[in-house]
JSON list of C-alpha atoms in Angstrom, two decimals:
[
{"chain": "A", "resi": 1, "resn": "UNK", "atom": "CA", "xyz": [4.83, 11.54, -20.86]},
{"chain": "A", "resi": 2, "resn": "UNK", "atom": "CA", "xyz": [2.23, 9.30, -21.25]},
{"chain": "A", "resi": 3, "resn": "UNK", "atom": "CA", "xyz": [4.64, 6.29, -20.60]},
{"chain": "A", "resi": 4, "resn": "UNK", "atom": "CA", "xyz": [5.20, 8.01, -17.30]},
{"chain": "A", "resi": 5, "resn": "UNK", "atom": "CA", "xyz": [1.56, 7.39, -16.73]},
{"chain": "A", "resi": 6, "resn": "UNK", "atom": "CA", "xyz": [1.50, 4.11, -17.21]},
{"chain": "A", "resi": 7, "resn": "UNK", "atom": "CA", "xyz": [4.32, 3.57, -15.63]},
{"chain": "A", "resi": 8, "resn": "UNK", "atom": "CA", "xyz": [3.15, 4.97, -12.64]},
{"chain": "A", "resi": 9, "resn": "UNK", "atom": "CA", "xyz": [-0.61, 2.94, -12.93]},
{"chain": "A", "resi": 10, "resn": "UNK", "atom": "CA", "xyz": [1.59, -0.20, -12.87]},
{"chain": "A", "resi": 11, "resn": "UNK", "atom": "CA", "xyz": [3.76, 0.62, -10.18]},
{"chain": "A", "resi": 12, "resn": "UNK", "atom": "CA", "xyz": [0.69, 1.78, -7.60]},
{"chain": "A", "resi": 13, "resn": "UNK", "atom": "CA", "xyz": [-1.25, -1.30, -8.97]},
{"chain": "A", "resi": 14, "resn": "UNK", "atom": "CA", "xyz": [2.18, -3.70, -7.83]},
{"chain": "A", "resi": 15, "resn": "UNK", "atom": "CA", "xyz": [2.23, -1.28, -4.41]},
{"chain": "A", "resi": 16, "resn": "UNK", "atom": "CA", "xyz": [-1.48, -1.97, -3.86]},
{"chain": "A", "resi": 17, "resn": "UNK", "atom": "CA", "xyz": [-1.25, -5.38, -4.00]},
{"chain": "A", "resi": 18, "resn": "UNK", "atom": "CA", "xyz": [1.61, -5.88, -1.92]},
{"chain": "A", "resi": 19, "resn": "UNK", "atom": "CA", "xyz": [-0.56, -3.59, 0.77]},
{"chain": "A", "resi": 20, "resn": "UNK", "atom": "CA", "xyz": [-3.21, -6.07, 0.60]},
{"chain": "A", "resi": 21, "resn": "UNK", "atom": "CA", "xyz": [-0.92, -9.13, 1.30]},
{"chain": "A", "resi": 22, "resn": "UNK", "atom": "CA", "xyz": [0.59, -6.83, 3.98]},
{"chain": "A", "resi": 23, "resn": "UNK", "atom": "CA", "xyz": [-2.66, -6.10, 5.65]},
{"chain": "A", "resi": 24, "resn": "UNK", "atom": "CA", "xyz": [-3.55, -9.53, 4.90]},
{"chain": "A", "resi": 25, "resn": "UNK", "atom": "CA", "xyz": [-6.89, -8.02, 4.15]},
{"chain": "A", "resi": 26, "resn": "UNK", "atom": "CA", "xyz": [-8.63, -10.79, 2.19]},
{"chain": "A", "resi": 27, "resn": "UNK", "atom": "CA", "xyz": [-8.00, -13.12, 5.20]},
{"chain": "A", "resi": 28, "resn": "UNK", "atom": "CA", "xyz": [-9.26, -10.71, 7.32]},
{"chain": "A", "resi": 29, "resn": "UNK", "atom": "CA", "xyz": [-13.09, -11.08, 5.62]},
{"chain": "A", "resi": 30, "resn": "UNK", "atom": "CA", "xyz": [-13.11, -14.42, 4.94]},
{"chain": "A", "resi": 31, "resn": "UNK", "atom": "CA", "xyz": [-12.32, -15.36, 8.36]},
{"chain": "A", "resi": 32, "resn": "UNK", "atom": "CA", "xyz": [-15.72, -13.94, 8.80]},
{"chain": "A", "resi": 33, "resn": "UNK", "atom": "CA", "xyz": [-17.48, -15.95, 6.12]},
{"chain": "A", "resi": 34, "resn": "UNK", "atom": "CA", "xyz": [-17.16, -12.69, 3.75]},
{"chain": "A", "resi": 35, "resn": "UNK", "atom": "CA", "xyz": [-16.28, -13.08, 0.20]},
{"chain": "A", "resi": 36, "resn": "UNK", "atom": "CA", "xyz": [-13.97, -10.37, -1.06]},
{"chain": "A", "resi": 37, "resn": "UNK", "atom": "CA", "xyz": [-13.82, -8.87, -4.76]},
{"chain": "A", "resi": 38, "resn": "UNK", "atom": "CA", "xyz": [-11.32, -6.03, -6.26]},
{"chain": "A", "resi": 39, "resn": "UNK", "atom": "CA", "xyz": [-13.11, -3.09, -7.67]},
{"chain": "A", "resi": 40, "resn": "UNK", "atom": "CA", "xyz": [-12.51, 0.17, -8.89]},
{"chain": "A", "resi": 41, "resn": "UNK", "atom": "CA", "xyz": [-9.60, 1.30, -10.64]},
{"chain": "A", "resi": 42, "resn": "UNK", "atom": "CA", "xyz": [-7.19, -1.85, -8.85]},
{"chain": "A", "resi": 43, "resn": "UNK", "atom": "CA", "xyz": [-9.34, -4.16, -10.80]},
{"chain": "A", "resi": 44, "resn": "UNK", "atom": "CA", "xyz": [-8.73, -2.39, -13.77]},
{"chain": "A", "resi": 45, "resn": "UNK", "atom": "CA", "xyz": [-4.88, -1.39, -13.46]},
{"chain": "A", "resi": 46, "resn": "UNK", "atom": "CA", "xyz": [-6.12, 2.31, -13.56]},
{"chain": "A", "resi": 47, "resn": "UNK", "atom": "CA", "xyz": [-4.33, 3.11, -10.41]},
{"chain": "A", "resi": 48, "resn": "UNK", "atom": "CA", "xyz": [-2.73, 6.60, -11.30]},
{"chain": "A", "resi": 49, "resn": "UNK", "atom": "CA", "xyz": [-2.35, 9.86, -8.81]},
{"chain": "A", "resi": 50, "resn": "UNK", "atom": "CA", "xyz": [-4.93, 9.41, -6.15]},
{"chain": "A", "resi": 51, "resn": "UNK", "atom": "CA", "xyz": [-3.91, 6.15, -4.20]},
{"chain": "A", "resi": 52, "resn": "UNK", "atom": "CA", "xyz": [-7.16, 4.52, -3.46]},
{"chain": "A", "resi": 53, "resn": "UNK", "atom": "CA", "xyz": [-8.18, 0.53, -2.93]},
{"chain": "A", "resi": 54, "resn": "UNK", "atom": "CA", "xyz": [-11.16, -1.03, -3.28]},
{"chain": "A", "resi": 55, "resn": "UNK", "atom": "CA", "xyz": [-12.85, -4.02, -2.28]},
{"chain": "A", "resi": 56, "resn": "UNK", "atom": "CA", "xyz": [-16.58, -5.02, -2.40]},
{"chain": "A", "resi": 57, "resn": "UNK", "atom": "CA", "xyz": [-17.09, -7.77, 0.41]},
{"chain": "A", "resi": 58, "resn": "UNK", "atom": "CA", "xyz": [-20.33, -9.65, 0.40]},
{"chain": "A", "resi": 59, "resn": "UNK", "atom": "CA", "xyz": [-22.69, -12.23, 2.72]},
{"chain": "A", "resi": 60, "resn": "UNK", "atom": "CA", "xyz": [-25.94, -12.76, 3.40]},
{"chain": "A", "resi": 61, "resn": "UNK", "atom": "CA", "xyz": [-27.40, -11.12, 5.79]},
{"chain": "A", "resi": 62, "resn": "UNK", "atom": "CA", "xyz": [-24.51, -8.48, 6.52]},
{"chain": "A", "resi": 63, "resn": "UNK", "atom": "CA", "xyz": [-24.16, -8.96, 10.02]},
{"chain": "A", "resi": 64, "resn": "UNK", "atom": "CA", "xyz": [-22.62, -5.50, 11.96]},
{"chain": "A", "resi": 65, "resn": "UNK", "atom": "CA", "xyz": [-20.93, -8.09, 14.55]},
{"chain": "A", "resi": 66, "resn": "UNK", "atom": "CA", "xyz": [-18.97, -10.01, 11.65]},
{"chain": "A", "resi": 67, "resn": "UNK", "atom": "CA", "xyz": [-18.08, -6.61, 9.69]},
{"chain": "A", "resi": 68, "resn": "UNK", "atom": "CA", "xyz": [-16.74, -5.48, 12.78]},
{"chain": "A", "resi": 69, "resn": "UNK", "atom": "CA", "xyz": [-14.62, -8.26, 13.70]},
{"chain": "A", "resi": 70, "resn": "UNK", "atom": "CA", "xyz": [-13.23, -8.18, 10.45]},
{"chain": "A", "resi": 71, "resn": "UNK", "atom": "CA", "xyz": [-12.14, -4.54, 10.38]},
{"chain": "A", "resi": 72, "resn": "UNK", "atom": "CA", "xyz": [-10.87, -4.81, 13.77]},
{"chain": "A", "resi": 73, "resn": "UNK", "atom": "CA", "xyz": [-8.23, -7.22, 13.17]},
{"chain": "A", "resi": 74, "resn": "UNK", "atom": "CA", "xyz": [-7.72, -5.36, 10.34]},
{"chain": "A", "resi": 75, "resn": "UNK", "atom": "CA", "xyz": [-6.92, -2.14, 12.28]},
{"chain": "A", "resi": 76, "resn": "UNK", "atom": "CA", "xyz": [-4.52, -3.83, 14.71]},
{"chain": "A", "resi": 77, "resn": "UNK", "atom": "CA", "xyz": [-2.08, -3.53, 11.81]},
{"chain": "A", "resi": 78, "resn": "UNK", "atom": "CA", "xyz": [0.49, -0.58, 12.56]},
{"chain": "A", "resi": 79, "resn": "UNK", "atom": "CA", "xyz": [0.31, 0.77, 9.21]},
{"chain": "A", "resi": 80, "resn": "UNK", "atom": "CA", "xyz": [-3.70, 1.38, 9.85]},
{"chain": "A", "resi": 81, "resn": "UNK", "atom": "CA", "xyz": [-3.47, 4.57, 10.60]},
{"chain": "A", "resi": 82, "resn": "UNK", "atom": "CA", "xyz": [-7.27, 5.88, 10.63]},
{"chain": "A", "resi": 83, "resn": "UNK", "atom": "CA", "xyz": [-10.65, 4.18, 10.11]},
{"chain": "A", "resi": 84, "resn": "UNK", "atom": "CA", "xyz": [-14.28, 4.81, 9.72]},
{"chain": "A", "resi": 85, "resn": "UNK", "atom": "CA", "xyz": [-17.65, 3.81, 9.39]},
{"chain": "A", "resi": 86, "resn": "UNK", "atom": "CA", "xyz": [-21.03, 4.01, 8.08]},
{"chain": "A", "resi": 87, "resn": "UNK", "atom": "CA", "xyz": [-24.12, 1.93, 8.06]},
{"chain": "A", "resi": 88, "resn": "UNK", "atom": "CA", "xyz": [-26.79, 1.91, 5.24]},
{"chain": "A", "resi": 89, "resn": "UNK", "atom": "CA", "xyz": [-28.27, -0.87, 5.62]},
{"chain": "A", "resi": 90, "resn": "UNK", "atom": "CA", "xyz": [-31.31, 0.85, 5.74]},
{"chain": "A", "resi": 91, "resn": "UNK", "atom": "CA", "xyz": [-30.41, 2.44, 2.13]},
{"chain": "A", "resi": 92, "resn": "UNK", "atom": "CA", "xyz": [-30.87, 1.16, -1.12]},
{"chain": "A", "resi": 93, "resn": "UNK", "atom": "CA", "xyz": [-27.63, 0.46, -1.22]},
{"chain": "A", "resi": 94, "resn": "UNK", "atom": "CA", "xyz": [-27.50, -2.20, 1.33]},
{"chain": "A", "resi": 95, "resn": "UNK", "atom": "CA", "xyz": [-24.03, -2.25, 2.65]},
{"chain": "A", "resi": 96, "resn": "UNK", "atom": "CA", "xyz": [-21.84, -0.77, 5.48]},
{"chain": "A", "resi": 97, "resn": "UNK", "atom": "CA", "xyz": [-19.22, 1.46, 4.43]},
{"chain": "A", "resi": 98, "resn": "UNK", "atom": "CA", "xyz": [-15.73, 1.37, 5.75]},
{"chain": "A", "resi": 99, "resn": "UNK", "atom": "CA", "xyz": [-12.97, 3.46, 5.17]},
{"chain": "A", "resi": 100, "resn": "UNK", "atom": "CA", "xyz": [-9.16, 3.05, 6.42]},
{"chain": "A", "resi": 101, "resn": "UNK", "atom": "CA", "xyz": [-5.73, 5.03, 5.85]},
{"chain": "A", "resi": 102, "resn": "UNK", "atom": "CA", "xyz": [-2.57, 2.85, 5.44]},
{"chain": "A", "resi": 103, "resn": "UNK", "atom": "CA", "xyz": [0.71, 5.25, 5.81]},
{"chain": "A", "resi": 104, "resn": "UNK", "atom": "CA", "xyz": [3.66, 2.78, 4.04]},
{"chain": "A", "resi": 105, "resn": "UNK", "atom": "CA", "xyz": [7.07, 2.99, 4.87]},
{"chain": "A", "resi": 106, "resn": "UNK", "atom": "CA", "xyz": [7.74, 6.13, 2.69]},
{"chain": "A", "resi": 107, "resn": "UNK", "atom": "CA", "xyz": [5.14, 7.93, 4.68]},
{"chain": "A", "resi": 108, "resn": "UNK", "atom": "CA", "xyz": [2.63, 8.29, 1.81]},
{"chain": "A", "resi": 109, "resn": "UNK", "atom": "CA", "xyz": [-1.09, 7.64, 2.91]},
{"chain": "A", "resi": 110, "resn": "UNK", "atom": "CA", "xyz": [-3.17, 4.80, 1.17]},
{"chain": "A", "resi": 111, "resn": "UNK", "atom": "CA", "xyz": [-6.79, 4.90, 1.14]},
{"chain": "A", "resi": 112, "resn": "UNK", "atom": "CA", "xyz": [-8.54, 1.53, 1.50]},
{"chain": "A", "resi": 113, "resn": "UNK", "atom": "CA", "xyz": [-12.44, 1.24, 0.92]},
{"chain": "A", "resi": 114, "resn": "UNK", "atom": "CA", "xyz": [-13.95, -1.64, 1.73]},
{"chain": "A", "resi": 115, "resn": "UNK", "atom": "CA", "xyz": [-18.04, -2.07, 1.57]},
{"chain": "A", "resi": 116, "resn": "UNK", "atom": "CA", "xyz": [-19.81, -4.49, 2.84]},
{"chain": "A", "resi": 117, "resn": "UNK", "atom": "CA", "xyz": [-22.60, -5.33, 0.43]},
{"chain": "A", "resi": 118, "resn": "UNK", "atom": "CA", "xyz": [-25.89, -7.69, 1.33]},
{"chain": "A", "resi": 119, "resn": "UNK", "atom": "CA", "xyz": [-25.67, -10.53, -1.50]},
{"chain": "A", "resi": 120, "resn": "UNK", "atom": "CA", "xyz": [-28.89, -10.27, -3.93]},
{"chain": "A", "resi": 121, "resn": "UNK", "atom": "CA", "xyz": [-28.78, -6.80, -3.30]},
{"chain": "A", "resi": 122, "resn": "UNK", "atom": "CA", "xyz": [-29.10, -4.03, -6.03]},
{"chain": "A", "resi": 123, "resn": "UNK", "atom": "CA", "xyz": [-25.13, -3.45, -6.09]},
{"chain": "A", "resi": 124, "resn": "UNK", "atom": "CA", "xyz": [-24.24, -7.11, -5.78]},
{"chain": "A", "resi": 125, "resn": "UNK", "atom": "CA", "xyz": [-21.46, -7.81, -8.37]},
{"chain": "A", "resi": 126, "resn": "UNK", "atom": "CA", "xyz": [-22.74, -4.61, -10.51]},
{"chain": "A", "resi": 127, "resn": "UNK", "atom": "CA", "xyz": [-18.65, -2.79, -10.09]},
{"chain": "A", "resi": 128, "resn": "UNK", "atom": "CA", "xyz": [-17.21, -6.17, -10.68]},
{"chain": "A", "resi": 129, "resn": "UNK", "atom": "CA", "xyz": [-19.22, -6.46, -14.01]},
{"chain": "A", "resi": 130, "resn": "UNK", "atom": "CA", "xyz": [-18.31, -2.47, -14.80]},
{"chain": "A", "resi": 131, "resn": "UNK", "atom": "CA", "xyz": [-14.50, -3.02, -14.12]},
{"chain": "A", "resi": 132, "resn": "UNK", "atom": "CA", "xyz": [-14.80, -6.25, -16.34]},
{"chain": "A", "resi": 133, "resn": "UNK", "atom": "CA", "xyz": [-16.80, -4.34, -19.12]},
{"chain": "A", "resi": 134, "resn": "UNK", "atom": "CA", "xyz": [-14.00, -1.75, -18.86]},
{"chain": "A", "resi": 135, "resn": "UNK", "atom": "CA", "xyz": [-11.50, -3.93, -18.59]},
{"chain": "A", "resi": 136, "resn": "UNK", "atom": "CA", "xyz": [-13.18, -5.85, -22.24]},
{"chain": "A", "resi": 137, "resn": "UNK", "atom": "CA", "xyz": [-12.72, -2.20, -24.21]},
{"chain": "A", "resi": 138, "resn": "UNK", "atom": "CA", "xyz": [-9.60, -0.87, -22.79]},
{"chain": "A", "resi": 139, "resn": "UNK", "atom": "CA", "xyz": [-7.02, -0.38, -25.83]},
{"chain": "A", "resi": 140, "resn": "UNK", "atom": "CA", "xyz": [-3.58, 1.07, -25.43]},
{"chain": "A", "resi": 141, "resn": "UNK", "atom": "CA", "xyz": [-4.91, 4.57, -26.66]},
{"chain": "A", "resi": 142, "resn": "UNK", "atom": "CA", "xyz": [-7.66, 4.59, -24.27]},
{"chain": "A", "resi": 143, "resn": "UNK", "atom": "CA", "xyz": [-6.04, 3.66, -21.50]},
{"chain": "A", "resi": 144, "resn": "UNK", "atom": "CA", "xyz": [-3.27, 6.13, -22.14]},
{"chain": "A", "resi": 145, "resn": "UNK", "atom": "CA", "xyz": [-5.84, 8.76, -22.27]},
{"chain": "A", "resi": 146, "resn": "UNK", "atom": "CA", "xyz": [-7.27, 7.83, -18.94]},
{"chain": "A", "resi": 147, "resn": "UNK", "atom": "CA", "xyz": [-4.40, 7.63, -17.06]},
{"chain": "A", "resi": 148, "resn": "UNK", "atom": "CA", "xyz": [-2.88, 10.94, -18.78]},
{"chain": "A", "resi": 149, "resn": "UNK", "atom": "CA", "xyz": [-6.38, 12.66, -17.71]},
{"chain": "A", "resi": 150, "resn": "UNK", "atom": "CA", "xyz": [-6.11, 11.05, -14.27]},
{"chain": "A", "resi": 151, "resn": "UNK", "atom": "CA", "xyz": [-2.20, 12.17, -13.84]},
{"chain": "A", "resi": 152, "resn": "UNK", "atom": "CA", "xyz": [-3.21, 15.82, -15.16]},
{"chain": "A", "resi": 153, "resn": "UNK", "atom": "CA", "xyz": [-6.20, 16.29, -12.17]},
{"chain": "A", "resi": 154, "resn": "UNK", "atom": "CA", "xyz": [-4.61, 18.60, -9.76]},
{"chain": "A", "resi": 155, "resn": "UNK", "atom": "CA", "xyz": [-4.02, 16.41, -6.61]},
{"chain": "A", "resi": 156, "resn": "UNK", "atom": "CA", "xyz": [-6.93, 18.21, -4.56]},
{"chain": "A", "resi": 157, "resn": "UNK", "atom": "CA", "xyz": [-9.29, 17.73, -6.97]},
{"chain": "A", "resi": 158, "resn": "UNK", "atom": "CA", "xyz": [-11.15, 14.00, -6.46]},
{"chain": "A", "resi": 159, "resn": "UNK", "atom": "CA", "xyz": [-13.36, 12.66, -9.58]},
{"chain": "A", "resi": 160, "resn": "UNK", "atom": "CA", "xyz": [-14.63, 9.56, -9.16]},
{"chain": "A", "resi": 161, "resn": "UNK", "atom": "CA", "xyz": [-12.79, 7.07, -12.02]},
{"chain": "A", "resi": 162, "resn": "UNK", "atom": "CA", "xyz": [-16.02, 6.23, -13.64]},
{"chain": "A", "resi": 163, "resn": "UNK", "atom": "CA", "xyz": [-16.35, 9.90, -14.97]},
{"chain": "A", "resi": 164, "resn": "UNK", "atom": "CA", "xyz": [-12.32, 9.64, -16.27]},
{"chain": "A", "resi": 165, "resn": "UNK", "atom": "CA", "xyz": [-14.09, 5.90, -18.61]},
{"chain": "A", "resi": 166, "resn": "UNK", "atom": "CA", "xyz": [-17.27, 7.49, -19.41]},
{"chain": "A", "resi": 167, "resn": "UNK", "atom": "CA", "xyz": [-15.68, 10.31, -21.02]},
{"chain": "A", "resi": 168, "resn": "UNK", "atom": "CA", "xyz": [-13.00, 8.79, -22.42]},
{"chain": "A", "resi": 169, "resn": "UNK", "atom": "CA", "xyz": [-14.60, 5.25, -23.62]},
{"chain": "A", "resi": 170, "resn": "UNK", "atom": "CA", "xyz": [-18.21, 6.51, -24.37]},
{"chain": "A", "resi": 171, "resn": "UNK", "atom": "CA", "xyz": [-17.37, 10.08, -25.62]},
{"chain": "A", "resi": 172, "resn": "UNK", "atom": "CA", "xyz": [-13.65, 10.32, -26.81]},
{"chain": "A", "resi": 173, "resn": "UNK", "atom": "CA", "xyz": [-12.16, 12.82, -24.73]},
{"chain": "A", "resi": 174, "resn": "UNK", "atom": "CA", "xyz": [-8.87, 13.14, -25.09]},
{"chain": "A", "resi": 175, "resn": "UNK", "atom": "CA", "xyz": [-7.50, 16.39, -23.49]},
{"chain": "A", "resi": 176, "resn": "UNK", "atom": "CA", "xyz": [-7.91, 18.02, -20.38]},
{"chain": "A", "resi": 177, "resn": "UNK", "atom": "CA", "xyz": [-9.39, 21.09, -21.86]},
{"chain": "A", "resi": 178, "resn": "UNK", "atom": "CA", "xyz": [-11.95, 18.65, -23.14]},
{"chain": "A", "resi": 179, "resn": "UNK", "atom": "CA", "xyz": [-12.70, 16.66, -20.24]},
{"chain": "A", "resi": 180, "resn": "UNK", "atom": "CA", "xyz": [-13.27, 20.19, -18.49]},
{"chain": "A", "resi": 181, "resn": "UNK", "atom": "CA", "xyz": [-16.11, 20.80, -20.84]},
{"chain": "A", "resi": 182, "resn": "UNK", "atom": "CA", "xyz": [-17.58, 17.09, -20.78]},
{"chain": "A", "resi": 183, "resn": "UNK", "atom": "CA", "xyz": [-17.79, 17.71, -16.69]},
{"chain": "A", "resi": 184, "resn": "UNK", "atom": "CA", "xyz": [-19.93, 20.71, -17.14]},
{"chain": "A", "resi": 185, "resn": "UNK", "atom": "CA", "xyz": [-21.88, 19.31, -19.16]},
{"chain": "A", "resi": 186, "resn": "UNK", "atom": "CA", "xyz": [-22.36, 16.03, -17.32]},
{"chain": "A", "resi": 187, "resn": "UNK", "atom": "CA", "xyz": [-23.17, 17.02, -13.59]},
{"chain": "A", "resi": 188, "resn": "UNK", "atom": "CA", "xyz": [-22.81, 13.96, -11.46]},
{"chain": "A", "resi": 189, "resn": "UNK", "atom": "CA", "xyz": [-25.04, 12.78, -8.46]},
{"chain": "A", "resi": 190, "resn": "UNK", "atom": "CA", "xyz": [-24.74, 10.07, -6.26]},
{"chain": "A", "resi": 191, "resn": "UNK", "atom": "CA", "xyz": [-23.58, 6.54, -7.38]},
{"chain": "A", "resi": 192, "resn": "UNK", "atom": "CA", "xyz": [-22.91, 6.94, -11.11]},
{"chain": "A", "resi": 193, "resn": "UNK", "atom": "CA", "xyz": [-23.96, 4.14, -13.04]},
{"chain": "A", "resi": 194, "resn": "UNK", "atom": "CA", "xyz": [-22.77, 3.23, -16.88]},
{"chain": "A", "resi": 195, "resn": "UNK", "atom": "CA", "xyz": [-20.91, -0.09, -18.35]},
{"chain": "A", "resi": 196, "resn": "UNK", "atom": "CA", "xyz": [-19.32, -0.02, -22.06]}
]
């Protein structure tokens, strides 16, 4: 089974990527004068169940205009299904938030993330390091286990990766059964922060 996993990460990681060049998302942002970076569990080829991709998109300032621009010739794509938005720039965090669905061509709904982070920022290149960190420890039987834990979540049920590496890399959960326990025991709360 756990080949089927990884099988499957590796597939959705190759699908992912050819939605990008589809979308022709990076080209989209930099038009704008944005730089785009993978994050999340693309980055790390940790794409299992939930289909989900990330991008953190930077400049200085963010301007709302630009961001907008961006997304919308993003959107004109047919496949773009759904999008939306939130600003907090007035947050710590800095960014505006955008969200899209891409349906492919066997009907099955991608969700793209893209925020749009003010460089020198709190957040600025923090995921990027994290994935790379991750990416630095990952052996075969870790990544196994994460992508087995991943593939066992029941489909409704959406964890945020970083809990799937913290208990796996930092505290050598192995099982469902004991990932169950290491959730109750760690309650989460907003952005969850932790590198190997």
């Amino acid at each position: 089974m756990k080949n089927d996993y990884c099988a499957e990460a590796a597939r959705n990681t190759r699908r992912a990527q050819e939605i990008v060049a589809d979308l022709r998302l990076v080209e989209c942002w930099e038009a704008e004068g944005i730089e785009v970076r993978p994050v999340g569990s693309l980055a790390m080829g940790l794409l299992c169940k939930h289909r989900d991709i990330d991008y953190h998109l930077y400049s200085s300032p963010v301007e709302v205009g630009k961001s907008f621009a961006a997304m919308a010739r993003l959107a004109e794509h047919p496949r773009i299904v759904r999008v939306s938005y939130a600003n907090l720039l007035d947050t710590e965090e800095r960014c505006l938030e955008w969200h899209a669905v891409y349906r492919d061509a066997a009907d099955e709904e991608w969700t793209i993330d893209l925020i749009h982070i003010e460089r020198g920022s709190r957040y600025d290149g923090y995921f990027e390091r994290m994935a790379e960190r991750i990416r630095a420890v990952l052996v075969p039987e870790t990544r196994e286990a994460i992508l087995r834990l991943k593939g066992e979540t029941p489909d409704d049920e959406h964890l945020p990766g970083i809990l799937y590496y913290m208990a796996v890399i930092r505290d050598g959960v192995r099982t469902m059964s004991e990932f169950r326990r290491w959730l109750a025991a760690n309650p989460r709360t907003g952005i969850v922060e932790w590198m190997p």
